[in-house]
Amino acid sequence: MIKVLIKTEGKAFKSLEVTGHANSAPCGNDLVCAAVSAILTGCTNAIENEKDFHLEYRDGYYKLDALNSLSSHDEGVIDSILVGLKAIASEYGKFIQIKNL
């Protein structure tokens, strides 16, 4: 199962941690993992102010920490990640769990 942990302070984004694998199909055929990876990779590449974040990204693990206040562009990027992950969870909740702190 993929586990997503979103941390905020008030309305401000603080961090996103994504761990695990969906195991919805054999490795290489897992569309849930592929969708999550595509959202994380695509949106991370769209970040405008990389200095405002700390990123760790490896197989089965993704962590994005906000180091500073975010630009409106980067807030939109973060919102896109969250909307995408929530859309996947709404269809494939057996394979992805989202928790907000």
PDB file of C-alpha atoms in Angstrom:
ATOM      1  CA  MET A   1       0.000   0.000   0.000  1.00  0.00           C
ATOM      2  CA  ILE A   2       1.120   3.542  -0.722  1.00  0.00           C
ATOM      3  CA  LYS A   3       0.902   5.801   2.314  1.00  0.00           C
ATOM      4  CA  VAL A   4       0.727   9.565   1.916  1.00  0.00           C
ATOM      5  CA  LEU A   5       1.314  11.893   4.847  1.00  0.00           C
ATOM      6  CA  ILE A   6       0.535  15.600   4.356  1.00  0.00           C
ATOM      7  CA  LYS A   7       1.618  18.098   7.010  1.00  0.00           C
ATOM      8  CA  THR A   8       0.306  21.653   7.152  1.00  0.00           C
ATOM      9  CA  GLU A   9       0.316  24.543   9.598  1.00  0.00           C
ATOM     10  CA  GLY A  10      -2.975  26.324   9.214  1.00  0.00           C
ATOM     11  CA  LYS A  11      -3.328  26.572   5.460  1.00  0.00           C
ATOM     12  CA  ALA A  12       0.435  26.548   4.843  1.00  0.00           C
ATOM     13  CA  PHE A  13       1.986  23.424   3.315  1.00  0.00           C
ATOM     14  CA  LYS A  14       4.871  22.017   5.363  1.00  0.00           C
ATOM     15  CA  SER A  15       5.650  18.561   3.957  1.00  0.00           C
ATOM     16  CA  LEU A  16       4.547  15.620   1.893  1.00  0.00           C
ATOM     17  CA  GLU A  17       5.820  12.087   2.453  1.00  0.00           C
ATOM     18  CA  VAL A  18       4.872   9.175   0.190  1.00  0.00           C
ATOM     19  CA  THR A  19       6.037   5.668   1.066  1.00  0.00           C
ATOM     20  CA  GLY A  20       5.549   2.151  -0.210  1.00  0.00           C
ATOM     21  CA  HIS A  21       4.206   0.485  -3.304  1.00  0.00           C
ATOM     22  CA  ALA A  22       0.599  -0.084  -4.296  1.00  0.00           C
ATOM     23  CA  ASN A  23       1.034  -3.778  -5.172  1.00  0.00           C
ATOM     24  CA  SER A  24      -2.097  -3.548  -7.307  1.00  0.00           C
ATOM     25  CA  ALA A  25      -0.355  -5.569 -10.036  1.00  0.00           C
ATOM     26  CA  PRO A  26       3.045  -7.164 -10.654  1.00  0.00           C
ATOM     27  CA  CYS A  27       6.031  -4.816 -10.718  1.00  0.00           C
ATOM     28  CA  GLY A  28       6.181  -3.098 -14.096  1.00  0.00           C
ATOM     29  CA  ASN A  29       2.419  -3.406 -14.595  1.00  0.00           C
ATOM     30  CA  ASP A  30       1.196  -1.512 -11.525  1.00  0.00           C
ATOM     31  CA  LEU A  31      -0.857   1.392 -12.840  1.00  0.00           C
ATOM     32  CA  VAL A  32      -1.492   2.863  -9.370  1.00  0.00           C
ATOM     33  CA  CYS A  33       2.253   3.124  -8.687  1.00  0.00           C
ATOM     34  CA  ALA A  34       2.787   4.516 -12.181  1.00  0.00           C
ATOM     35  CA  ALA A  35       0.112   7.175 -11.681  1.00  0.00           C
ATOM     36  CA  VAL A  36       1.517   8.257  -8.306  1.00  0.00           C
ATOM     37  CA  SER A  37       5.049   8.369  -9.736  1.00  0.00           C
ATOM     38  CA  ALA A  38       3.890  10.421 -12.717  1.00  0.00           C
ATOM     39  CA  ILE A  39       2.155  12.975 -10.509  1.00  0.00           C
ATOM     40  CA  LEU A  40       5.116  13.294  -8.146  1.00  0.00           C
ATOM     41  CA  THR A  41       7.718  13.503 -10.922  1.00  0.00           C
ATOM     42  CA  GLY A  42       5.772  15.850 -13.177  1.00  0.00           C
ATOM     43  CA  CYS A  43       4.787  18.261 -10.460  1.00  0.00           C
ATOM     44  CA  THR A  44       8.201  18.210  -8.800  1.00  0.00           C
ATOM     45  CA  ASN A  45       9.709  19.185 -12.143  1.00  0.00           C
ATOM     46  CA  ALA A  46       7.286  22.128 -12.281  1.00  0.00           C
ATOM     47  CA  ILE A  47       8.528  23.641  -9.015  1.00  0.00           C
ATOM     48  CA  GLU A  48       9.766  27.154  -9.688  1.00  0.00           C
ATOM     49  CA  ASN A  49      11.803  27.942  -6.560  1.00  0.00           C
ATOM     50  CA  GLU A  50      13.744  24.768  -5.760  1.00  0.00           C
ATOM     51  CA  LYS A  51      15.610  26.571  -2.949  1.00  0.00           C
ATOM     52  CA  ASP A  52      12.330  26.730  -1.004  1.00  0.00           C
ATOM     53  CA  PHE A  53      12.228  22.911  -0.706  1.00  0.00           C
ATOM     54  CA  HIS A  54      14.193  19.917   0.463  1.00  0.00           C
ATOM     55  CA  LEU A  55      13.500  16.815  -1.668  1.00  0.00           C
ATOM     56  CA  GLU A  56      14.315  13.150  -1.105  1.00  0.00           C
ATOM     57  CA  TYR A  57      13.216  10.796  -3.872  1.00  0.00           C
ATOM     58  CA  ARG A  58      14.079   7.113  -4.311  1.00  0.00           C
ATOM     59  CA  ASP A  59      12.306   3.836  -5.020  1.00  0.00           C
ATOM     60  CA  GLY A  60       9.253   3.635  -2.782  1.00  0.00           C
ATOM     61  CA  TYR A  61       9.992   6.908  -0.991  1.00  0.00           C
ATOM     62  CA  TYR A  62       9.311  10.604  -1.699  1.00  0.00           C
ATOM     63  CA  LYS A  63       9.603  13.458   0.790  1.00  0.00           C
ATOM     64  CA  LEU A  64       9.137  17.128   0.014  1.00  0.00           C
ATOM     65  CA  ASP A  65       9.661  19.663   2.812  1.00  0.00           C
ATOM     66  CA  ALA A  66       8.887  23.363   2.473  1.00  0.00           C
ATOM     67  CA  LEU A  67      11.795  25.388   3.838  1.00  0.00           C
ATOM     68  CA  ASN A  68      10.283  28.841   3.258  1.00  0.00           C
ATOM     69  CA  SER A  69       6.988  30.489   2.378  1.00  0.00           C
ATOM     70  CA  LEU A  70       5.936  29.375  -1.069  1.00  0.00           C
ATOM     71  CA  SER A  71       5.305  31.453  -4.155  1.00  0.00           C
ATOM     72  CA  SER A  72       1.781  31.332  -5.557  1.00  0.00           C
ATOM     73  CA  HIS A  73       3.151  29.267  -8.465  1.00  0.00           C
ATOM     74  CA  ASP A  74       4.632  26.654  -6.136  1.00  0.00           C
ATOM     75  CA  GLU A  75       1.483  26.605  -3.990  1.00  0.00           C
ATOM     76  CA  GLY A  76      -0.359  25.711  -7.186  1.00  0.00           C
ATOM     77  CA  VAL A  77       2.126  22.934  -7.905  1.00  0.00           C
ATOM     78  CA  ILE A  78       1.639  21.494  -4.411  1.00  0.00           C
ATOM     79  CA  ASP A  79      -2.148  21.745  -4.814  1.00  0.00           C
ATOM     80  CA  SER A  80      -1.838  19.827  -8.110  1.00  0.00           C
ATOM     81  CA  ILE A  81       0.090  17.036  -6.385  1.00  0.00           C
ATOM     82  CA  LEU A  82      -2.523  16.785  -3.622  1.00  0.00           C
ATOM     83  CA  VAL A  83      -5.501  16.868  -5.979  1.00  0.00           C
ATOM     84  CA  GLY A  84      -3.913  14.177  -8.151  1.00  0.00           C
ATOM     85  CA  LEU A  85      -3.117  11.884  -5.228  1.00  0.00           C
ATOM     86  CA  LYS A  86      -6.609  12.352  -3.766  1.00  0.00           C
ATOM     87  CA  ALA A  87      -8.165  11.496  -7.147  1.00  0.00           C
ATOM     88  CA  ILE A  88      -6.183   8.258  -7.268  1.00  0.00           C
ATOM     89  CA  ALA A  89      -7.177   7.452  -3.680  1.00  0.00           C
ATOM     90  CA  SER A  90     -10.853   8.025  -4.453  1.00  0.00           C
ATOM     91  CA  GLU A  91     -10.730   5.347  -7.168  1.00  0.00           C
ATOM     92  CA  TYR A  92      -8.103   3.008  -5.720  1.00  0.00           C
ATOM     93  CA  GLY A  93      -8.402   3.451  -1.956  1.00  0.00           C
ATOM     94  CA  LYS A  94      -7.452  -0.180  -1.415  1.00  0.00           C
ATOM     95  CA  PHE A  95      -3.936   0.660  -2.649  1.00  0.00           C
ATOM     96  CA  ILE A  96      -3.316   4.241  -1.421  1.00  0.00           C
ATOM     97  CA  GLN A  97      -4.056   5.872   1.919  1.00  0.00           C
ATOM     98  CA  ILE A  98      -3.829   9.619   2.586  1.00  0.00           C
ATOM     99  CA  LYS A  99      -3.480  11.125   6.048  1.00  0.00           C
ATOM    100  CA  ASN A 100      -3.454  14.840   6.877  1.00  0.00           C
ATOM    101  CA  LEU A 101      -1.665  16.188   9.942  1.00  0.00           C
TER     102      LEU A 101
END
